[in-house]
mmCIF file of C-alpha atoms and ligand atoms in Angstrom:
data_model
loop_
_atom_site.group_PDB
_atom_site.id
_atom_site.type_symbol
_atom_site.label_atom_id
_atom_site.label_comp_id
_atom_site.label_asym_id
_atom_site.label_seq_id
_atom_site.Cartn_x
_atom_site.Cartn_y
_atom_site.Cartn_z
ATOM 1 C CA MET I 28 3.871 -38.788 -9.378
ATOM 2 C CA ALA I 29 5.177 -37.659 -5.951
ATOM 3 C CA ASN I 30 7.173 -40.271 -3.986
ATOM 4 C CA ASN I 31 5.305 -39.324 -0.867
ATOM 5 C CA PRO I 32 1.906 -37.917 -1.935
ATOM 6 C CA GLN I 33 0.467 -35.513 0.633
ATOM 7 C CA LYS I 34 -3.101 -34.422 1.313
ATOM 8 C CA VAL I 35 -2.830 -30.633 1.189
ATOM 9 C CA ALA I 36 -5.319 -27.890 2.124
ATOM 10 C CA ILE I 37 -4.717 -24.414 0.721
ATOM 11 C CA VAL I 38 -6.728 -21.595 2.262
ATOM 12 C CA GLY I 39 -7.323 -18.739 -0.201
ATOM 13 C CA ALA I 40 -7.661 -18.774 -3.990
ATOM 14 C CA GLY I 41 -5.591 -15.660 -4.671
ATOM 15 C CA VAL I 42 -2.654 -15.731 -7.080
ATOM 16 C CA ILE I 43 -0.335 -17.443 -4.567
ATOM 17 C CA GLY I 44 -2.830 -20.068 -3.362
ATOM 18 C CA LEU I 45 -3.823 -21.040 -6.904
ATOM 19 C CA TYR I 46 -0.220 -21.112 -8.120
ATOM 20 C CA LEU I 47 0.686 -23.513 -5.305
ATOM 21 C CA ALA I 48 -2.458 -25.596 -5.925
ATOM 22 C CA TRP I 49 -1.512 -25.941 -9.597
ATOM 23 C CA GLN I 50 2.129 -26.828 -8.979
ATOM 24 C CA LEU I 51 1.523 -29.214 -6.053
ATOM 25 C CA SER I 52 -1.190 -31.013 -8.060
ATOM 26 C CA LEU I 53 1.229 -31.380 -10.992
ATOM 27 C CA LYS I 54 3.649 -33.074 -8.580
ATOM 28 C CA GLY I 55 0.937 -35.629 -7.686
ATOM 29 C CA HIS I 56 -0.265 -34.276 -4.327
ATOM 30 C CA LYS I 57 -3.976 -34.243 -3.483
ATOM 31 C CA VAL I 58 -4.856 -30.564 -3.154
ATOM 32 C CA SER I 59 -8.050 -28.914 -1.888
ATOM 33 C CA VAL I 60 -8.398 -25.118 -2.061
ATOM 34 C CA TYR I 61 -10.885 -23.227 0.131
ATOM 35 C CA GLU I 62 -11.921 -19.715 -0.913
ATOM 36 C CA LYS I 63 -14.351 -17.569 1.050
ATOM 37 C CA ARG I 64 -15.596 -15.557 -1.924
ATOM 38 C CA PRO I 65 -18.037 -16.802 -4.587
ATOM 39 C CA GLU I 66 -16.588 -17.991 -7.898
ATOM 40 C CA LYS I 67 -18.178 -15.117 -9.861
ATOM 41 C CA ASP I 68 -15.986 -12.433 -8.269
ATOM 42 C CA PHE I 69 -13.150 -14.188 -6.462
ATOM 43 C CA GLY I 70 -10.544 -12.301 -8.543
ATOM 44 C CA ASP I 71 -11.865 -8.855 -7.664
ATOM 45 C CA LYS I 72 -9.333 -7.988 -4.942
ATOM 46 C CA PRO I 73 -7.993 -4.426 -5.290
ATOM 47 C CA CYS I 74 -4.558 -4.771 -6.901
ATOM 48 C CA SER I 75 -2.870 -2.827 -9.711
ATOM 49 C CA THR I 76 -1.256 -6.084 -10.904
ATOM 50 C CA LEU I 77 1.746 -4.148 -12.171
ATOM 51 C CA VAL I 78 4.419 -6.845 -12.231
ATOM 52 C CA SER I 79 7.782 -7.330 -13.845
ATOM 53 C CA GLU I 80 8.023 -9.630 -16.847
ATOM 54 C CA ARG I 81 9.509 -12.104 -14.367
ATOM 55 C CA ILE I 82 5.905 -13.232 -13.815
ATOM 56 C CA LYS I 83 6.318 -15.255 -17.023
ATOM 57 C CA ASP I 84 8.872 -17.458 -15.210
ATOM 58 C CA PHE I 85 5.975 -18.627 -13.039
ATOM 59 C CA ILE I 86 2.715 -18.315 -14.973
ATOM 60 C CA PRO I 87 1.938 -18.470 -18.717
ATOM 61 C CA ILE I 88 0.700 -14.956 -19.580
ATOM 62 C CA ASP I 89 -1.625 -14.592 -22.575
ATOM 63 C CA ASP I 90 -1.256 -11.315 -24.501
ATOM 64 C CA SER I 91 -4.940 -10.646 -23.800
ATOM 65 C CA PHE I 92 -4.127 -10.200 -20.041
ATOM 66 C CA ILE I 93 -1.748 -7.318 -20.768
ATOM 67 C CA GLU I 94 -3.379 -3.895 -20.503
ATOM 68 C CA ASN I 95 -0.160 -1.908 -20.874
ATOM 69 C CA LYS I 96 3.639 -2.215 -20.707
ATOM 70 C CA ILE I 97 5.541 0.021 -18.296
ATOM 71 C CA ILE I 98 9.230 0.686 -18.792
ATOM 72 C CA GLY I 99 9.792 2.762 -15.682
ATOM 73 C CA CYS I 100 8.443 5.097 -13.047
ATOM 74 C CA LEU I 101 8.718 8.831 -12.409
ATOM 75 C CA ILE I 102 9.062 9.746 -8.733
ATOM 76 C CA ASN I 103 7.759 13.286 -8.417
ATOM 77 C CA PHE I 104 9.478 14.883 -5.421
ATOM 78 C CA PRO I 105 8.436 18.525 -4.800
ATOM 79 C CA GLN I 106 11.647 19.943 -6.354
ATOM 80 C CA LYS I 107 12.804 17.171 -8.652
ATOM 81 C CA THR I 108 11.578 14.229 -10.691
ATOM 82 C CA VAL I 109 13.671 11.056 -10.636
ATOM 83 C CA ARG I 110 13.157 8.459 -13.340
ATOM 84 C CA LEU I 111 13.485 4.767 -12.452
ATOM 85 C CA ASN I 112 13.987 2.531 -15.472
ATOM 86 C CA PHE I 113 12.684 -0.954 -14.744
ATOM 87 C CA GLN I 114 14.937 -3.845 -15.681
ATOM 88 C CA PRO I 115 13.046 -6.132 -16.439
ATOM 89 C CA ILE I 116 10.151 -4.008 -17.735
ATOM 90 C CA HIS I 117 6.709 -4.297 -16.130
ATOM 91 C CA LEU I 118 3.322 -5.430 -17.380
ATOM 92 C CA VAL I 119 -0.039 -4.069 -16.282
ATOM 93 C CA LEU I 120 -2.182 -7.207 -16.126
ATOM 94 C CA SER I 121 -5.872 -7.860 -15.741
ATOM 95 C CA ARG I 122 -6.019 -9.521 -12.306
ATOM 96 C CA PRO I 123 -9.425 -11.177 -12.930
ATOM 97 C CA GLN I 124 -8.060 -12.829 -16.093
ATOM 98 C CA LEU I 125 -4.869 -13.886 -14.314
ATOM 99 C CA VAL I 126 -6.699 -15.667 -11.488
ATOM 100 C CA VAL I 127 -9.184 -17.299 -13.866
ATOM 101 C CA LYS I 128 -6.226 -18.699 -15.832
ATOM 102 C CA LEU I 129 -4.622 -20.009 -12.623
ATOM 103 C CA LEU I 130 -7.931 -21.544 -11.524
ATOM 104 C CA GLU I 131 -8.158 -23.379 -14.843
ATOM 105 C CA LEU I 132 -4.532 -24.611 -14.543
ATOM 106 C CA ALA I 133 -5.065 -25.772 -10.937
ATOM 107 C CA LYS I 134 -8.288 -27.620 -11.754
ATOM 108 C CA THR I 135 -6.856 -29.225 -14.888
ATOM 109 C CA ALA I 136 -3.891 -30.482 -12.835
ATOM 110 C CA GLY I 137 -6.358 -32.127 -10.416
ATOM 111 C CA ALA I 138 -6.860 -29.609 -7.570
ATOM 112 C CA GLU I 139 -10.340 -29.311 -6.080
ATOM 113 C CA VAL I 140 -11.457 -25.728 -5.456
ATOM 114 C CA PHE I 141 -14.319 -24.971 -3.066
ATOM 115 C CA PHE I 142 -15.811 -21.463 -3.201
ATOM 116 C CA GLU I 143 -17.825 -19.735 -0.477
ATOM 117 C CA LYS I 144 -15.906 -21.733 2.157
ATOM 118 C CA GLU I 145 -14.507 -19.402 4.782
ATOM 119 C CA ILE I 146 -11.973 -21.173 6.997
ATOM 120 C CA LYS I 147 -11.675 -19.821 10.541
ATOM 121 C CA GLY I 148 -9.543 -22.422 12.318
ATOM 122 C CA ILE I 149 -6.922 -25.010 11.464
ATOM 123 C CA LEU I 150 -8.279 -27.667 9.115
ATOM 124 C CA GLN I 151 -8.014 -31.234 10.367
ATOM 125 C CA ASP I 152 -7.642 -34.360 8.175
ATOM 126 C CA PHE I 153 -4.840 -32.914 6.033
ATOM 127 C CA ASP I 154 -1.134 -33.746 6.078
ATOM 128 C CA LYS I 155 -0.245 -30.135 5.253
ATOM 129 C CA VAL I 156 -2.120 -26.828 5.509
ATOM 130 C CA ILE I 157 -0.958 -23.691 3.644
ATOM 131 C CA GLY I 158 -2.494 -20.339 4.553
ATOM 132 C CA CYS I 159 -2.587 -18.166 1.433
ATOM 133 C CA ASP I 160 -5.472 -16.178 2.863
ATOM 134 C CA GLY I 161 -4.057 -12.693 2.476
ATOM 135 C CA GLY I 162 -2.951 -9.941 4.840
ATOM 136 C CA LEU I 163 -5.622 -10.620 7.469
ATOM 137 C CA SER I 164 -4.868 -14.375 7.439
ATOM 138 C CA HIS I 165 -7.073 -16.492 9.725
ATOM 139 C CA ILE I 166 -4.478 -19.251 9.610
ATOM 140 C CA ARG I 167 -1.866 -16.821 10.976
ATOM 141 C CA GLN I 168 -4.319 -15.828 13.734
ATOM 142 C CA ALA I 169 -5.189 -19.466 14.520
ATOM 143 C CA LEU I 170 -1.457 -20.125 14.938
ATOM 144 C CA LYS I 171 -1.355 -17.205 17.407
ATOM 145 C CA LEU I 172 1.378 -15.470 15.419
ATOM 146 C CA PRO I 173 1.895 -11.712 15.723
ATOM 147 C CA THR I 174 -0.181 -9.457 13.479
ATOM 148 C CA PRO I 175 2.121 -7.539 11.110
ATOM 149 C CA ARG I 176 1.896 -3.792 10.727
ATOM 150 C CA PHE I 177 -0.307 -2.768 7.816
ATOM 151 C CA ARG I 178 -0.617 0.070 5.379
ATOM 152 C CA LEU I 179 -3.792 0.731 3.425
ATOM 153 C CA GLY I 180 -3.996 0.643 -0.383
ATOM 154 C CA LEU I 181 -6.748 2.592 -2.178
ATOM 155 C CA GLN I 182 -7.550 2.522 -5.890
ATOM 156 C CA LEU I 183 -9.735 4.577 -8.214
ATOM 157 C CA PHE I 184 -10.220 4.507 -11.977
ATOM 158 C CA GLU I 185 -10.642 7.410 -14.363
ATOM 159 C CA ARG I 186 -12.333 6.724 -17.689
ATOM 160 C CA GLN I 187 -9.615 7.967 -19.992
ATOM 161 C CA GLU I 188 -7.712 6.063 -22.676
ATOM 162 C CA ASP I 189 -3.992 6.219 -21.974
ATOM 163 C CA ASP I 190 -1.088 3.921 -22.789
ATOM 164 C CA TYR I 191 1.717 6.085 -21.370
ATOM 165 C CA ASN I 192 4.590 3.710 -20.649
ATOM 166 C CA LEU I 193 5.766 5.284 -17.397
ATOM 167 C CA ALA I 194 4.028 4.943 -14.055
ATOM 168 C CA GLU I 195 4.144 8.035 -11.841
ATOM 169 C CA THR I 196 4.382 8.346 -8.087
ATOM 170 C CA TRP I 197 4.183 11.225 -5.597
ATOM 171 C CA PRO I 198 5.867 10.426 -2.275
ATOM 172 C CA ILE I 199 3.938 11.359 0.888
ATOM 173 C CA GLU I 200 4.892 10.986 4.543
ATOM 174 C CA SER I 201 3.852 7.359 5.070
ATOM 175 C CA GLY I 202 3.900 6.075 1.497
ATOM 176 C CA PHE I 203 3.065 7.320 -1.978
ATOM 177 C CA ILE I 204 0.347 8.115 -4.507
ATOM 178 C CA TRP I 205 0.483 6.520 -7.948
ATOM 179 C CA ARG I 206 -0.855 6.875 -11.471
ATOM 180 C CA ILE I 207 -0.817 3.953 -13.889
ATOM 181 C CA ALA I 208 -2.089 4.154 -17.465
ATOM 182 C CA ARG I 209 -4.039 0.951 -18.114
ATOM 183 C CA GLY I 210 -4.875 1.407 -21.800
ATOM 184 C CA ARG I 211 -8.626 1.875 -21.527
ATOM 185 C CA GLU I 212 -8.503 3.698 -18.190
ATOM 186 C CA VAL I 213 -6.175 5.434 -15.772
ATOM 187 C CA GLU I 214 -5.651 4.086 -12.276
ATOM 188 C CA TRP I 215 -4.933 6.357 -9.323
ATOM 189 C CA GLY I 216 -3.975 4.868 -5.986
ATOM 190 C CA ILE I 217 -2.380 5.478 -2.630
ATOM 191 C CA LEU I 218 -0.423 3.316 -0.196
ATOM 192 C CA ALA I 219 -0.217 4.960 3.198
ATOM 193 C CA ASN I 220 -0.785 4.806 6.913
ATOM 194 C CA ARG I 221 -4.336 3.513 7.514
ATOM 195 C CA GLN I 222 -5.686 6.714 9.109
ATOM 196 C CA LYS I 223 -4.070 9.057 6.602
ATOM 197 C CA ALA I 224 -4.687 7.234 3.302
ATOM 198 C CA LEU I 225 -8.187 8.515 2.480
ATOM 199 C CA PRO I 226 -7.747 12.170 3.550
ATOM 200 C CA GLU I 227 -4.350 12.366 1.791
ATOM 201 C CA PHE I 228 -5.811 10.793 -1.370
ATOM 202 C CA ARG I 229 -8.768 13.176 -1.459
ATOM 203 C CA LYS I 230 -6.521 16.183 -0.896
ATOM 204 C CA PHE I 231 -4.215 15.078 -3.738
ATOM 205 C CA LEU I 232 -7.044 14.372 -6.198
ATOM 206 C CA ALA I 233 -8.660 17.744 -5.451
ATOM 207 C CA LYS I 234 -5.326 19.553 -5.942
ATOM 208 C CA LYS I 235 -4.789 17.792 -9.260
ATOM 209 C CA LYS I 236 -8.388 18.676 -10.195
ATOM 210 C CA ILE I 237 -9.167 15.057 -10.903
ATOM 211 C CA ASP I 238 -12.882 14.996 -10.992
ATOM 212 C CA PHE I 239 -14.359 11.761 -9.650
ATOM 213 C CA ILE I 240 -18.055 11.276 -9.073
ATOM 214 C CA MET I 241 -18.747 11.385 -5.335
ATOM 215 C CA ASP I 242 -21.503 9.554 -3.465
ATOM 216 C CA GLN I 243 -23.773 11.141 -0.819
ATOM 217 C CA LEU I 244 -21.101 10.656 1.850
ATOM 218 C CA GLY I 245 -18.532 12.535 -0.203
ATOM 219 C CA GLN I 246 -16.557 9.384 -1.055
ATOM 220 C CA PRO I 247 -15.420 8.829 -4.649
ATOM 221 C CA ILE I 248 -17.620 6.193 -6.335
ATOM 222 C CA GLY I 249 -15.700 3.028 -7.240
ATOM 223 C CA LEU I 250 -13.079 3.478 -4.514
ATOM 224 C CA LYS I 251 -11.513 0.105 -3.652
ATOM 225 C CA SER I 252 -9.377 -0.608 -0.621
ATOM 226 C CA ALA I 253 -7.283 -3.408 0.881
ATOM 227 C CA ILE I 254 -4.579 -3.677 3.493
ATOM 228 C CA VAL I 255 -0.944 -4.329 2.666
ATOM 229 C CA PRO I 256 1.151 -6.135 5.326
ATOM 230 C CA GLN I 257 4.570 -4.735 6.151
ATOM 231 C CA GLU I 258 6.397 -7.521 8.000
ATOM 232 C CA MET I 259 7.375 -11.115 7.278
ATOM 233 C CA VAL I 260 5.689 -13.622 9.621
ATOM 234 C CA LEU I 261 6.383 -17.355 9.341
ATOM 235 C CA PRO I 262 5.352 -20.076 11.813
ATOM 236 C CA GLU I 263 7.597 -22.655 13.427
ATOM 237 C CA ASN I 264 5.366 -25.541 12.477
ATOM 238 C CA LYS I 265 6.077 -28.741 10.573
ATOM 239 C CA ASN I 266 2.639 -29.119 9.013
ATOM 240 C CA ILE I 267 1.115 -25.657 8.744
ATOM 241 C CA THR I 268 2.616 -22.711 6.929
ATOM 242 C CA LEU I 269 1.871 -19.358 5.314
ATOM 243 C CA CYS I 270 2.722 -17.895 1.924
ATOM 244 C CA GLY I 271 2.163 -14.630 0.040
ATOM 245 C CA ASP I 272 0.499 -11.721 1.869
ATOM 246 C CA ALA I 273 -0.456 -14.066 4.740
ATOM 247 C CA ALA I 274 3.294 -14.300 5.465
ATOM 248 C CA GLY I 275 3.790 -10.548 4.828
ATOM 249 C CA LEU I 276 5.983 -11.151 1.774
ATOM 250 C CA VAL I 277 5.613 -7.709 0.255
ATOM 251 C CA LYS I 278 8.248 -5.317 -1.110
ATOM 252 C CA PRO I 279 8.682 -2.575 1.540
ATOM 253 C CA TRP I 280 9.257 0.177 -1.019
ATOM 254 C CA SER I 281 6.249 -0.472 -3.289
ATOM 255 C CA GLY I 282 3.784 -2.762 -1.470
ATOM 256 C CA GLY I 283 4.010 -5.170 -4.435
ATOM 257 C CA GLY I 284 3.563 -8.757 -3.303
ATOM 258 C CA LEU I 285 3.007 -10.849 -6.413
ATOM 259 C CA ILE I 286 6.587 -11.631 -7.461
ATOM 260 C CA TRP I 287 7.764 -11.945 -3.848
ATOM 261 C CA GLY I 288 4.839 -14.269 -3.040
ATOM 262 C CA LEU I 289 5.575 -16.373 -6.132
ATOM 263 C CA LYS I 290 9.278 -16.535 -5.241
ATOM 264 C CA ALA I 291 8.375 -17.777 -1.726
ATOM 265 C CA ALA I 292 5.939 -20.267 -3.304
ATOM 266 C CA GLN I 293 8.798 -21.511 -5.471
ATOM 267 C CA ILE I 294 10.940 -22.089 -2.363
ATOM 268 C CA LEU I 295 7.987 -23.918 -0.763
ATOM 269 C CA LEU I 296 7.704 -26.175 -3.823
ATOM 270 C CA GLU I 297 11.450 -26.902 -3.852
ATOM 271 C CA THR I 298 11.443 -27.880 -0.169
ATOM 272 C CA PHE I 299 7.974 -29.522 0.008
ATOM 273 C CA PRO I 300 6.888 -31.308 2.222
ATOM 274 C CA ASP I 301 9.585 -30.016 4.608
ATOM 275 C CA PHE I 302 8.073 -26.804 5.995
ATOM 276 C CA GLU I 303 10.993 -26.240 8.371
ATOM 277 C CA ALA I 304 13.334 -26.040 5.368
ATOM 278 C CA TYR I 305 10.847 -23.703 3.645
ATOM 279 C CA HIS I 306 10.785 -21.356 6.654
ATOM 280 C CA LYS I 307 14.558 -21.327 6.939
ATOM 281 C CA LYS I 308 15.239 -20.734 3.235
ATOM 282 C CA THR I 309 12.496 -18.107 2.923
ATOM 283 C CA SER I 310 13.786 -16.160 5.930
ATOM 284 C CA GLN I 311 17.322 -16.381 4.563
ATOM 285 C CA PHE I 312 16.230 -15.121 1.161
ATOM 286 C CA PHE I 313 13.908 -12.292 2.257
ATOM 287 C CA ALA I 314 15.039 -10.972 5.685
ATOM 288 C CA PHE I 315 18.070 -9.120 4.331
ATOM 289 C CA ARG I 316 16.186 -7.865 1.273
ATOM 290 C CA ILE I 317 13.404 -6.475 3.482
ATOM 291 C CA ALA I 318 15.863 -4.657 5.755
ATOM 292 C CA LYS I 319 17.843 -3.285 2.788
ATOM 293 C CA GLY I 320 14.664 -2.294 0.948
ATOM 294 C CA ARG I 321 13.333 -0.369 3.973
ATOM 295 C CA LEU I 322 16.601 1.477 4.428
ATOM 296 C CA ALA I 323 16.906 2.340 0.736
ATOM 297 C CA ASP I 324 13.294 3.544 0.649
ATOM 298 C CA LEU I 325 13.843 5.780 3.698
ATOM 299 C CA ALA I 326 17.094 7.145 2.277
ATOM 300 C CA VAL I 327 15.606 7.956 -1.161
ATOM 301 C CA HIS I 328 12.568 9.660 0.433
ATOM 302 C CA PHE I 329 14.741 11.674 2.814
ATOM 303 C CA LEU I 330 17.096 12.804 0.056
ATOM 304 C CA GLY I 331 14.277 13.458 -2.410
ATOM 305 C CA GLN I 332 12.438 15.716 0.069
ATOM 306 C CA ASN I 333 15.473 17.453 1.594
ATOM 307 C CA PHE I 334 18.480 17.215 -0.717
ATOM 308 C CA PRO I 335 17.065 16.428 -4.169
ATOM 309 C CA SER I 336 20.190 17.638 -5.959
ATOM 310 C CA VAL I 337 22.183 14.618 -4.695
ATOM 311 C CA LEU I 338 19.806 12.169 -6.410
ATOM 312 C CA PRO I 339 20.574 11.203 -10.018
ATOM 313 C CA LYS I 340 17.984 12.076 -12.678
ATOM 314 C CA GLN I 341 17.717 8.440 -13.798
ATOM 315 C CA ILE I 342 18.386 5.085 -12.187
ATOM 316 C CA THR I 343 18.064 1.703 -13.915
ATOM 317 C CA TYR I 344 17.296 -1.092 -11.489
ATOM 318 C CA ASP I 345 15.587 -4.417 -10.846
ATOM 319 C CA ASN I 346 12.367 -3.487 -9.031
ATOM 320 C CA ASP I 347 11.895 -7.004 -7.585
ATOM 321 C CA PHE I 348 15.359 -7.857 -6.323
ATOM 322 C CA PRO I 349 17.470 -4.687 -6.525
ATOM 323 C CA VAL I 350 21.204 -4.977 -6.049
ATOM 324 C CA LEU I 351 22.172 -2.335 -3.501
HETATM 325 C C1 FAD S 21 -4.414 -1.252 -3.969
HETATM 326 C C2 FAD S 21 -3.377 -2.324 -4.103
HETATM 327 C C3 FAD S 21 -2.578 -2.371 -5.221
HETATM 328 C C4 FAD S 21 -1.602 -3.376 -5.354
HETATM 329 N N1 FAD S 21 -0.858 -3.396 -6.483
HETATM 330 C C5 FAD S 21 0.078 -4.359 -6.639
HETATM 331 C C6 FAD S 21 0.858 -4.414 -7.837
HETATM 332 O O1 FAD S 21 0.690 -3.595 -8.739
HETATM 333 N N2 FAD S 21 1.798 -5.394 -7.955
HETATM 334 C C7 FAD S 21 1.997 -6.316 -6.966
HETATM 335 O O2 FAD S 21 2.877 -7.180 -7.102
HETATM 336 N N3 FAD S 21 1.261 -6.294 -5.846
HETATM 337 C C8 FAD S 21 0.299 -5.335 -5.650
HETATM 338 N N4 FAD S 21 -0.458 -5.328 -4.529
HETATM 339 C C9 FAD S 21 -0.254 -6.390 -3.530
HETATM 340 C C10 FAD S 21 -0.898 -7.669 -4.058
HETATM 341 O O3 FAD S 21 -2.255 -7.450 -4.337
HETATM 342 C C11 FAD S 21 -0.756 -8.802 -3.049
HETATM 343 O O4 FAD S 21 0.581 -8.886 -2.619
HETATM 344 C C12 FAD S 21 -1.186 -10.133 -3.670
HETATM 345 O O5 FAD S 21 -2.497 -10.053 -4.154
HETATM 346 C C13 FAD S 21 -1.074 -11.216 -2.612
HETATM 347 O O6 FAD S 21 -1.609 -12.398 -3.128
HETATM 348 P P1 FAD S 21 -2.076 -13.544 -2.142
HETATM 349 O O7 FAD S 21 -2.547 -14.651 -3.022
HETATM 350 O O8 FAD S 21 -1.027 -13.811 -1.126
HETATM 351 O O9 FAD S 21 -3.283 -12.919 -1.303
HETATM 352 P P2 FAD S 21 -4.680 -12.333 -1.783
HETATM 353 O O10 FAD S 21 -4.634 -11.855 -3.164
HETATM 354 O O11 FAD S 21 -5.090 -11.367 -0.709
HETATM 355 O O12 FAD S 21 -5.632 -13.610 -1.748
HETATM 356 C C14 FAD S 21 -6.107 -14.143 -0.537
HETATM 357 C C15 FAD S 21 -7.358 -14.965 -0.857
HETATM 358 O O13 FAD S 21 -7.765 -15.633 0.346
HETATM 359 C C16 FAD S 21 -9.170 -15.517 0.502
HETATM 360 N N5 FAD S 21 -9.434 -15.642 1.942
HETATM 361 C C17 FAD S 21 -9.123 -14.759 2.918
HETATM 362 N N6 FAD S 21 -9.484 -15.252 4.126
HETATM 363 C C18 FAD S 21 -10.031 -16.470 3.893
HETATM 364 C C19 FAD S 21 -10.583 -17.483 4.739
HETATM 365 N N7 FAD S 21 -10.637 -17.321 6.067
HETATM 366 N N8 FAD S 21 -11.060 -18.616 4.185
HETATM 367 C C20 FAD S 21 -10.984 -18.807 2.832
HETATM 368 N N9 FAD S 21 -10.492 -17.877 1.969
HETATM 369 C C21 FAD S 21 -10.002 -16.737 2.506
HETATM 370 C C22 FAD S 21 -9.468 -14.129 -0.073
HETATM 371 O O14 FAD S 21 -10.835 -14.011 -0.436
HETATM 372 C C23 FAD S 21 -8.535 -14.091 -1.274
HETATM 373 O O15 FAD S 21 -9.119 -14.626 -2.425
HETATM 374 C C24 FAD S 21 -1.429 -4.345 -4.338
HETATM 375 C C25 FAD S 21 -2.240 -4.288 -3.193
HETATM 376 C C26 FAD S 21 -3.206 -3.303 -3.077
HETATM 377 C C27 FAD S 21 -4.071 -3.276 -1.846
#
């Protein structure tokens, strides 16, 4: 039981909100989670859910959630392919199953979860409020914090069985296109500047002769999209905070936010209920990694496009917290 039990509101039942709800409830706090989507499809957010095995340090992963195992990634520059070997290896998970598991853990630990409850302002009557409401966070807006820059992520699925254990990417000007074998299907996606993502994706798919069924407007059927924030934003507030995509905690080179969001959640749990300590420690941990990650990403893209011969054929690295 917590020495100083707090009444906590968590806005957003994504992976980060539910993880915090579960862990804070286990510590004896009284947690209420508010999610705008209905329970039947709250886990449907577009996300490849390709995460390092480090996820197991945070969440128990049943084998049935794992659609494929990925040992590395091929970066296909025009003149050269560079192979990144992931250390630790990555898992392709079913996101709906992952969030259902977290919902069950949170509820069993005592959290109350309210679906179809969209929160637009700051909730009153709580000791602590945590905005885990994603990239477009209303809590961040209510706190009048700056809106981070965004890129757009698009996803499409090809019905084709494939358990190839390497992901593939094709760098483009403002991001990259990816292919991930998911066992029963193949996922194609793009992360790019918001205006350029769809035209670039369509051009690439046509060039590769990947034949998706189009609707009457010429859009591929089943196309999913979501924004990916690009900058860390944390409030200076003792009782209200942000975590996960709401705080822009996303790897600059890949757009992956699950492990970074869980790491920030872990710092929040260690420092709870002191949000000032959480903000300080989180900034200390991530600010340098974000700056380094951006620089490394720019350098690799520049070299890959212009001087590919200087890049090694293979690099083994930690894709969450690389040592540079
Ligand atoms: C196409 C794509 C592919 C990606 N692939 C990967 C990947 O392979 N690996 C990886 O690590 N990351 C990936 N990401 C990023 C990853 O999805 C996010 O970093 C992660 O989902 C963030 O989790 P979160 O819980 O912070 O936010 P979210 O998952 O966005 O959850 C926010 C929740 O808050 C709810 N909500 C929003 N506003 C309100 C409101 N006002 N009131 C109540 N509820 C609200 C939403 O409905 C949602 O359920 C990808 C992103 C995209 C777009």
